[in-house]
Backbone as JSON, one array per atom type, in Angstrom:
{
  "sequence": "MGAKFTVGQIVHHLKADYRGVVFGVDATFSLSDEWYENVALSRPPKDRPWYHVLVDGAAHTTYVAQRHLEPSRDRRQIDHPLLGQYFESYDGRRYQLRDVH",
  "N": [[-13.25, -17.82, -9.13], [-12.48, -14.73, -10.48], [-10.2, -12.96, -12.73], [-7.93, -10.74, -11.2], [-6.25, -8.87, -12.22], [-5.43, -6.96, -15.16], [-4.62, -6.93, -18.7], [-1.95, -4.84, -19.47], [-1.69, -3.7, -17.01], [0.45, -2.69, -14.35], [2.25, -4.73, -12.21], [3.37, -6.16, -9.07], [5.55, -8.67, -8.01], [5.09, -10.68, -5.3], [6.71, -12.63, -4.01], [9.14, -12.81, -5.46], [9.88, -10.2, -5.72], [9.82, -8.3, -7.95], [8.88, -5.9, -10.5], [6.46, -5.71, -13.14], [4.7, -5.82, -16.3], [1.48, -6.89, -17.15], [0.88, -8.96, -19.89], [-0.71, -10.9, -20.82], [-3.49, -12.97, -19.92], [-4.58, -15.88, -18.35], [-7.38, -17.81, -17.63], [-7.18, -20.1, -16.17], [-4.43, -22.23, -15.21], [-2.22, -22.85, -17.91], [0.06, -24.01, -18.97], [2.44, -26.75, -19.35], [2.24, -29.83, -17.43], [4.72, -30.69, -16.67], [6.2, -28.28, -16.63], [4.89, -27.01, -14.49], [5.5, -28.78, -12.35], [8.29, -28.48, -12.22], [8.8, -25.72, -12.01], [6.81, -24.22, -10.61], [7.13, -24.18, -7.65], [5.88, -23.58, -5.2], [3.42, -24.57, -5.54], [0.96, -23.23, -6.52], [-2.62, -22.82, -6.98], [-4.04, -24.41, -9.82], [-6.47, -23.88, -10.88], [-7.12, -21.22, -10.81], [-6.67, -17.78, -11.93], [-3.78, -17.12, -14.03], [-0.88, -15.28, -15.06], [0.84, -13.72, -17.77], [3.82, -12.05, -17.78], [5.8, -9.21, -18.52], [8.98, -8.67, -17.45], [10.29, -6.03, -15.55], [13.24, -4.27, -16.37], [14.56, -6.45, -17.43], [15.04, -9.08, -19.9], [13.4, -11.2, -20.12], [10.29, -13.07, -19.77], [7.67, -13.89, -17.43], [5.55, -16.4, -15.96], [2.92, -16.27, -13.91], [1.19, -17.11, -10.95], [-1.93, -15.88, -9.74], [-2.05, -15.44, -6.94], [0.48, -14.63, -6.24], [0.84, -12.03, -6.97], [0.44, -8.44, -6.76], [-1.1, -5.19, -7.14], [1.15, -2.79, -8.47], [2.66, -0.21, -6.63], [4.46, 1.52, -7.55], [4.59, 3.61, -10.2], [6.26, 4.08, -12.34], [7.45, 3.74, -15.72], [7.81, 0.57, -17.39], [10.77, -1.18, -18.24], [11.49, -3.03, -20.86], [12.48, -5.12, -23.54], [10.46, -6.16, -25.25], [8.24, -4.59, -24.95], [7.13, -2.67, -26.8], [6.12, -4.39, -28.69], [3.74, -5.34, -27.71], [2.37, -3.18, -26.57], [1.27, 0.23, -27.14], [1.33, 2.7, -25.89], [1.72, 4.53, -22.77], [-0.22, 5.62, -20.13], [0.38, 6.66, -17.68], [-0.87, 5.24, -15.77], [-1.6, 2.74, -16.8], [-0.62, 0.48, -19.43], [-1.42, 0.81, -22.87], [-2.88, -1.37, -25.14], [-1.41, -2.39, -28.22], [-2.79, -1.67, -31.36], [-3.88, -4.22, -33.3], [-4.92, -4.36, -35.83]],
  "CA": [[-12.64, -16.52, -8.86], [-12.05, -14.1, -11.72], [-8.89, -12.31, -12.78], [-7.8, -9.48, -10.46], [-5.39, -7.96, -12.97], [-5.76, -6.87, -16.58], [-3.52, -6.66, -19.63], [-1.51, -3.45, -19.41], [-1.54, -3.28, -15.61], [1.75, -2.92, -13.73], [2.1, -5.55, -11.01], [4.54, -6.47, -8.26], [5.59, -10.07, -7.58], [5.26, -10.68, -3.84], [7.79, -13.51, -3.56], [10.4, -12.55, -6.17], [10.12, -8.76, -5.59], [10.07, -7.55, -9.18], [7.72, -5.31, -11.15], [6.29, -6.07, -14.53], [3.41, -5.46, -16.88], [0.72, -8.05, -17.63], [0.61, -8.94, -21.33], [-1.64, -11.98, -21.11], [-4.2, -13.53, -18.77], [-5.22, -17.18, -18.54], [-8.37, -18.04, -16.57], [-6.6, -21.19, -15.39], [-3.08, -22.6, -15.63], [-2.29, -23.4, -19.27], [1.32, -24.6, -19.42], [2.52, -28.2, -19.18], [2.39, -30.37, -16.08], [6.16, -30.72, -16.41], [6.58, -26.92, -16.21], [4.34, -26.8, -13.15], [6.27, -29.57, -11.39], [9.67, -28.0, -12.13], [8.93, -24.27, -11.79], [5.83, -23.71, -9.64], [7.5, -24.94, -6.46], [4.95, -23.35, -4.09], [2.2, -25.26, -5.95], [-0.26, -22.41, -6.54], [-3.74, -23.52, -7.61], [-4.13, -24.36, -11.28], [-7.83, -23.49, -11.28], [-7.26, -19.77, -10.64], [-5.96, -17.07, -13.01], [-2.33, -17.02, -14.16], [-0.56, -14.08, -15.85], [2.09, -13.58, -18.51], [4.34, -10.76, -17.32], [7.09, -8.69, -18.99], [9.7, -8.29, -16.24], [10.98, -4.74, -15.63], [14.69, -4.3, -16.3], [15.05, -7.74, -17.89], [14.61, -9.42, -21.26], [12.57, -12.39, -20.08], [8.92, -12.98, -19.29], [7.34, -14.9, -16.43], [4.18, -16.9, -15.9], [2.76, -16.11, -12.47], [-0.11, -17.35, -10.35], [-2.55, -14.66, -9.2], [-1.78, -15.23, -5.51], [1.82, -14.07, -6.05], [0.89, -10.67, -7.5], [-0.34, -7.33, -6.22], [-0.9, -4.0, -7.97], [2.38, -2.07, -8.14], [2.49, 1.18, -6.2], [5.44, 2.25, -8.37], [3.95, 3.86, -11.51], [7.25, 4.32, -13.39], [7.32, 2.85, -16.87], [8.54, -0.69, -17.41], [11.85, -1.27, -19.22], [11.54, -4.39, -21.38], [12.64, -5.04, -25.0], [9.25, -6.54, -25.99], [7.15, -3.7, -24.58], [6.52, -2.11, -28.0], [5.46, -5.44, -29.45], [2.41, -5.54, -27.14], [1.72, -1.94, -26.15], [1.63, 1.4, -27.94], [1.53, 3.89, -25.07], [1.53, 4.42, -21.32], [-0.94, 6.83, -19.73], [0.72, 6.99, -16.31], [-1.53, 4.26, -14.9], [-1.55, 1.42, -17.44], [-0.2, 0.43, -20.84], [-2.5, 0.63, -23.83], [-2.56, -2.39, -26.12], [-1.17, -2.0, -29.61], [-3.88, -2.04, -32.26], [-3.36, -5.27, -34.19], [-5.59, -4.33, -37.14]],
  "C": [[-12.09, -15.94, -10.16], [-10.68, -13.45, -11.61], [-8.92, -10.98, -12.04], [-7.04, -8.43, -11.26], [-5.73, -8.03, -14.45], [-4.51, -6.63, -17.42], [-3.23, -5.16, -19.6], [-1.28, -2.94, -18.0], [-0.14, -3.62, -15.1], [1.52, -3.63, -12.4], [3.44, -5.72, -10.31], [4.45, -7.92, -7.83], [5.97, -10.11, -6.1], [6.44, -11.51, -3.38], [9.14, -13.14, -4.18], [10.77, -11.07, -6.19], [10.58, -8.09, -6.89], [8.76, -6.95, -9.66], [7.65, -5.81, -12.57], [4.93, -5.61, -15.02], [2.76, -6.72, -17.43], [0.5, -7.91, -19.13], [-0.28, -10.1, -21.76], [-2.24, -12.53, -19.83], [-4.82, -14.86, -19.17], [-6.16, -17.4, -17.36], [-7.93, -19.15, -15.62], [-5.22, -21.49, -15.95], [-3.12, -23.27, -17.0], [-0.97, -23.96, -19.8], [1.32, -26.1, -19.1], [2.62, -28.61, -17.7], [3.87, -30.42, -15.69], [6.64, -29.35, -15.95], [6.11, -26.67, -14.78], [5.16, -27.53, -12.09], [7.67, -29.01, -11.16], [9.81, -26.54, -11.72], [8.03, -23.76, -10.67], [6.0, -24.43, -8.3], [6.55, -24.74, -5.28], [3.57, -23.97, -4.37], [0.94, -24.39, -5.87], [-1.37, -23.14, -7.28], [-3.77, -23.32, -9.13], [-5.48, -23.85, -11.75], [-8.14, -22.02, -11.04], [-6.48, -19.08, -11.75], [-4.43, -17.09, -12.88], [-2.04, -15.91, -15.17], [0.8, -14.21, -16.53], [2.58, -12.16, -18.24], [5.68, -10.45, -17.98], [7.8, -8.15, -17.76], [10.48, -7.0, -16.46], [12.49, -4.92, -15.48], [15.32, -5.61, -16.74], [14.58, -7.98, -19.32], [13.7, -10.63, -21.28], [11.15, -12.08, -19.61], [8.72, -14.04, -18.21], [5.88, -15.28, -16.55], [3.88, -17.05, -14.41], [1.32, -16.37, -12.04], [-0.62, -16.07, -9.69], [-2.15, -14.39, -7.75], [-0.4, -14.63, -5.24], [1.94, -12.62, -6.53], [0.03, -9.7, -6.69], [-0.17, -6.16, -7.17], [0.38, -3.29, -7.53], [2.04, -0.64, -7.71], [3.42, 2.1, -7.01], [4.86, 2.39, -9.77], [4.96, 4.18, -12.62], [7.08, 3.32, -14.52], [8.21, 1.63, -16.73], [9.61, -0.61, -18.51], [11.97, -2.73, -19.65], [11.61, -4.32, -22.91], [11.39, -5.41, -25.81], [8.06, -5.61, -25.74], [6.4, -3.16, -25.81], [5.82, -3.13, -28.87], [4.01, -5.62, -28.99], [1.64, -4.23, -26.89], [2.19, -0.76, -26.97], [1.87, 2.64, -27.1], [1.3, 3.58, -23.6], [0.9, 5.72, -20.85], [-0.65, 7.26, -18.29], [0.08, 6.05, -15.3], [-1.44, 2.85, -15.48], [-1.09, 1.58, -18.89], [-1.42, 0.16, -21.71], [-2.04, -0.36, -24.9], [-2.36, -1.81, -27.51], [-2.34, -2.49, -30.44], [-3.33, -3.03, -33.28], [-4.0, -5.27, -35.56], [-4.83, -3.49, -38.11]]
}
């Protein structure tokens, strides 16, 4: 199963009820087994996509299994201190990646 979400897309976390913007996609779980055992309490599948998310209205990021996300219906911009590090603009639908060259 491929990734449902892309970098720059605003998503909503179904269980934790927060919005955020995807800034990285892993085809499969890529953190440590210790992290998975301690944090991923619902035991989402490791062989499906996982996402790095900048959390709206916070200073932290999260690592989320695909099954816990849906596209956000709320199109307001995300408020996160690292936003400018990854993205250069917002077109009303998605964030555009910063040109790294």
